[in-house]
PDB file of C-alpha atoms in Angstrom:
ATOM      1  CA  MET A   1     -11.445 -35.291 111.570  1.00 43.00           C
ATOM      2  CA  ARG A   2      -8.402 -37.211 110.483  1.00 51.00           C
ATOM      3  CA  GLU A   3      -5.613 -35.420 108.651  1.00 58.00           C
ATOM      4  CA  ARG A   4      -6.450 -35.000 104.957  1.00 66.00           C
ATOM      5  CA  LYS A   5      -4.299 -33.494 102.263  1.00 79.00           C
ATOM      6  CA  SER A   6      -5.189 -30.424 100.254  1.00 87.00           C
ATOM      7  CA  LEU A   7      -7.112 -31.149  97.114  1.00 95.00           C
ATOM      8  CA  PRO A   8      -5.848 -30.131  93.694  1.00 95.00           C
ATOM      9  CA  GLU A   9      -8.135 -27.643  91.934  1.00 94.00           C
ATOM     10  CA  SER A  10      -9.780 -30.267  89.702  1.00 95.00           C
ATOM     11  CA  GLU A  11     -10.774 -32.447  92.677  1.00 97.00           C
ATOM     12  CA  LEU A  12     -11.859 -29.431  94.705  1.00 97.00           C
ATOM     13  CA  ASP A  13     -14.175 -28.383  91.864  1.00 97.00           C
ATOM     14  CA  ILE A  14     -15.802 -31.810  92.035  1.00 97.00           C
ATOM     15  CA  MET A  15     -16.143 -31.670  95.812  1.00 97.00           C
ATOM     16  CA  LEU A  16     -17.743 -28.225  95.544  1.00 97.00           C
ATOM     17  CA  ALA A  17     -20.284 -29.658  93.097  1.00 97.00           C
ATOM     18  CA  VAL A  18     -21.039 -32.528  95.511  1.00 97.00           C
ATOM     19  CA  TRP A  19     -21.269 -30.233  98.551  1.00 97.00           C
ATOM     20  CA  HIS A  20     -23.729 -27.955  96.782  1.00 96.00           C
ATOM     21  CA  LYS A  21     -26.152 -30.796  96.021  1.00 94.00           C
ATOM     22  CA  ASP A  22     -28.921 -31.625  98.470  1.00 85.00           C
ATOM     23  CA  GLY A  23     -28.128 -35.189  99.441  1.00 87.00           C
ATOM     24  CA  PRO A  24     -26.058 -37.676  97.448  1.00 94.00           C
ATOM     25  CA  ALA A  25     -24.931 -36.657  93.959  1.00 96.00           C
ATOM     26  CA  THR A  26     -24.811 -38.757  90.820  1.00 96.00           C
ATOM     27  CA  ALA A  27     -22.087 -38.459  88.191  1.00 95.00           C
ATOM     28  CA  PRO A  28     -24.430 -36.796  85.649  1.00 95.00           C
ATOM     29  CA  ALA A  29     -25.502 -34.220  88.268  1.00 95.00           C
ATOM     30  CA  ILE A  30     -21.861 -33.519  89.133  1.00 96.00           C
ATOM     31  CA  LEU A  31     -20.936 -33.118  85.448  1.00 96.00           C
ATOM     32  CA  GLU A  32     -23.804 -30.684  85.001  1.00 94.00           C
ATOM     33  CA  ALA A  33     -22.701 -28.620  88.007  1.00 95.00           C
ATOM     34  CA  LEU A  34     -19.065 -28.303  86.900  1.00 95.00           C
ATOM     35  CA  GLU A  35     -18.041 -25.047  85.240  1.00 90.00           C
ATOM     36  CA  LYS A  36     -15.260 -26.696  83.231  1.00 89.00           C
ATOM     37  CA  PRO A  37     -16.199 -29.438  80.766  1.00 89.00           C
ATOM     38  CA  LEU A  38     -15.033 -32.900  81.749  1.00 94.00           C
ATOM     39  CA  THR A  39     -15.485 -36.304  80.151  1.00 95.00           C
ATOM     40  CA  ALA A  40     -17.438 -38.931  82.050  1.00 93.00           C
ATOM     41  CA  SER A  41     -14.370 -41.187  82.247  1.00 95.00           C
ATOM     42  CA  ALA A  42     -12.209 -38.368  83.659  1.00 97.00           C
ATOM     43  CA  LEU A  43     -14.908 -37.607  86.235  1.00 97.00           C
ATOM     44  CA  HIS A  44     -15.040 -41.257  87.303  1.00 96.00           C
ATOM     45  CA  SER A  45     -11.251 -41.251  87.766  1.00 97.00           C
ATOM     46  CA  TYR A  46     -11.488 -38.152  89.976  1.00 97.00           C
ATOM     47  CA  LEU A  47     -14.387 -39.625  91.947  1.00 98.00           C
ATOM     48  CA  LYS A  48     -12.420 -42.836  92.540  1.00 97.00           C
ATOM     49  CA  ARG A  49      -9.444 -40.805  93.820  1.00 97.00           C
ATOM     50  CA  LEU A  50     -11.693 -38.792  96.118  1.00 97.00           C
ATOM     51  CA  GLU A  51     -13.078 -42.050  97.503  1.00 96.00           C
ATOM     52  CA  GLU A  52      -9.562 -43.386  98.097  1.00 96.00           C
ATOM     53  CA  LYS A  53      -8.584 -40.155  99.867  1.00 95.00           C
ATOM     54  CA  GLY A  54     -11.595 -40.435 102.198  1.00 95.00           C
ATOM     55  CA  PHE A  55     -13.561 -37.468 100.866  1.00 97.00           C
ATOM     56  CA  LEU A  56     -16.443 -39.385  99.280  1.00 97.00           C
ATOM     57  CA  ARG A  57     -18.432 -42.566  99.761  1.00 97.00           C
ATOM     58  CA  CYS A  58     -19.882 -44.299  96.706  1.00 97.00           C
ATOM     59  CA  GLU A  59     -23.140 -46.237  96.914  1.00 96.00           C
ATOM     60  CA  LYS A  60     -24.609 -48.191  94.035  1.00 93.00           C
ATOM     61  CA  GLU A  61     -28.302 -47.493  93.471  1.00 84.00           C
ATOM     62  CA  GLY A  62     -29.402 -49.795  90.699  1.00 89.00           C
ATOM     63  CA  ARG A  63     -27.195 -48.933  87.734  1.00 90.00           C
ATOM     64  CA  VAL A  64     -26.265 -45.491  89.081  1.00 91.00           C
ATOM     65  CA  ASN A  65     -23.528 -44.599  91.563  1.00 94.00           C
ATOM     66  CA  SER A  66     -24.372 -42.052  94.206  1.00 96.00           C
ATOM     67  CA  TYR A  67     -21.665 -40.017  95.947  1.00 97.00           C
ATOM     68  CA  THR A  68     -21.909 -38.694  99.492  1.00 97.00           C
ATOM     69  CA  PRO A  69     -19.315 -36.384 101.067  1.00 97.00           C
ATOM     70  CA  LEU A  70     -17.524 -37.755 104.137  1.00 96.00           C
ATOM     71  CA  ILE A  71     -16.263 -34.293 105.085  1.00 95.00           C
ATOM     72  CA  THR A  72     -18.289 -31.091 105.065  1.00 95.00           C
ATOM     73  CA  GLU A  73     -17.320 -28.034 103.094  1.00 96.00           C
ATOM     74  CA  GLU A  74     -16.902 -26.136 106.373  1.00 95.00           C
ATOM     75  CA  GLU A  75     -14.548 -28.789 107.782  1.00 95.00           C
ATOM     76  CA  TYR A  76     -12.437 -28.595 104.634  1.00 95.00           C
ATOM     77  CA  ARG A  77     -12.378 -24.777 104.736  1.00 94.00           C
ATOM     78  CA  ARG A  78     -11.252 -24.789 108.363  1.00 92.00           C
ATOM     79  CA  SER A  79      -8.543 -27.352 107.702  1.00 91.00           C
ATOM     80  CA  GLU A  80      -7.316 -25.704 104.507  1.00 90.00           C
ATOM     81  CA  GLY A  81      -7.451 -22.184 105.947  1.00 89.00           C
ATOM     82  CA  GLY A  82      -5.397 -23.213 108.956  1.00 87.00           C
ATOM     83  CA  ALA A  83      -2.849 -25.006 106.771  1.00 85.00           C
ATOM     84  CA  VAL A  84      -2.390 -21.988 104.477  1.00 86.00           C
ATOM     85  CA  LEU A  85      -2.075 -19.651 107.442  1.00 87.00           C
ATOM     86  CA  GLU A  86       0.576 -21.898 109.030  1.00 88.00           C
ATOM     87  CA  LYS A  87       2.564 -22.642 105.884  1.00 86.00           C
ATOM     88  CA  LEU A  88       2.648 -19.221 104.261  1.00 87.00           C
ATOM     89  CA  TYR A  89       2.208 -16.783 107.150  1.00 89.00           C
ATOM     90  CA  GLU A  90       3.762 -18.664 110.089  1.00 88.00           C
ATOM     91  CA  GLY A  91       0.381 -18.739 111.800  1.00 86.00           C
ATOM     92  CA  SER A  92       0.068 -14.948 111.838  1.00 88.00           C
ATOM     93  CA  LEU A  93      -3.347 -13.646 110.852  1.00 84.00           C
ATOM     94  CA  LYS A  94      -1.917 -10.114 110.956  1.00 86.00           C
ATOM     95  CA  THR A  95       0.744 -11.019 108.355  1.00 88.00           C
ATOM     96  CA  PHE A  96      -1.924 -12.663 106.204  1.00 86.00           C
ATOM     97  CA  ALA A  97      -4.203  -9.607 106.362  1.00 83.00           C
ATOM     98  CA  ALA A  98      -1.243  -7.319 105.615  1.00 85.00           C
ATOM     99  CA  ALA A  99      -0.414  -9.392 102.531  1.00 86.00           C
ATOM    100  CA  LEU A 100      -4.005  -9.096 101.330  1.00 84.00           C
ATOM    101  CA  TRP A 101      -4.015  -5.341 101.965  1.00 85.00           C
ATOM    102  CA  ASP A 102      -0.645  -4.763 100.289  1.00 85.00           C
ATOM    103  CA  GLY A 103      -1.702  -6.920  97.347  1.00 80.00           C
ATOM    104  CA  GLY A 104      -4.843  -4.867  96.820  1.00 83.00           C
ATOM    105  CA  SER A 105      -7.150  -7.772  97.648  1.00 83.00           C
ATOM    106  CA  LEU A 106      -8.777  -6.018 100.611  1.00 83.00           C
ATOM    107  CA  SER A 107     -10.961  -2.956 100.218  1.00 87.00           C
ATOM    108  CA  ARG A 108     -11.748  -0.509 103.014  1.00 87.00           C
ATOM    109  CA  GLU A 109     -15.202  -2.115 103.089  1.00 91.00           C
ATOM    110  CA  ASP A 110     -13.592  -5.537 103.629  1.00 87.00           C
ATOM    111  CA  VAL A 111     -11.529  -4.144 106.497  1.00 85.00           C
ATOM    112  CA  SER A 112     -14.623  -2.581 108.054  1.00 90.00           C
ATOM    113  CA  GLU A 113     -16.495  -5.886 107.736  1.00 91.00           C
ATOM    114  CA  LEU A 114     -13.580  -7.748 109.323  1.00 87.00           C
ATOM    115  CA  ARG A 115     -13.409  -5.199 112.159  1.00 88.00           C
ATOM    116  CA  SER A 116     -17.142  -5.659 112.837  1.00 91.00           C
ATOM    117  CA  PHE A 117     -16.722  -9.430 112.835  1.00 88.00           C
ATOM    118  CA  LEU A 118     -13.845  -9.236 115.332  1.00 87.00           C
ATOM    119  CA  ASP A 119     -15.883  -6.892 117.539  1.00 89.00           C
ATOM    120  CA  GLU A 120     -18.724  -9.447 117.504  1.00 90.00           C
ATOM    121  CA  LEU A 121     -16.308 -12.214 118.502  1.00 88.00           C
ATOM    122  CA  GLU A 122     -14.915 -10.178 121.378  1.00 88.00           C
ATOM    123  CA  GLY A 123     -18.428  -9.241 122.524  1.00 85.00           C
ATOM    124  CA  GLY A 124     -19.382 -12.918 122.638  1.00 74.00           C
ATOM    125  CA  GLU A 125     -16.541 -13.784 125.002  1.00 64.00           C
ATOM    126  CA  GLY A 126     -17.708 -11.495 127.804  1.00 48.00           C
TER     127      GLY A 126
END
């Protein structure tokens, strides 16, 4: 995957709507899936920008444009997660987890779930 920039919230909302569709998405389907109201012209501006950034491909089907993601949601999560970890926590997962714990974002249940996940990862390496 080539280097892509982080998406602003408005564009990420649109990409989430596209990712959650089965197959290509049309503008009306994307508008319907968005939680925040958006005009059709604003949506088309965002879609054009996402095309230019290499996140979407537009295909004309009759009079309707169809949008297909060029990057998966998982690829974007991996890229974005790594960038946040590097930029804000100097690559330290421990510092990140400590910030979540200190900020009250992690419950004991979350910590237990994370511990189980790490145990599974270690078990898979053997």
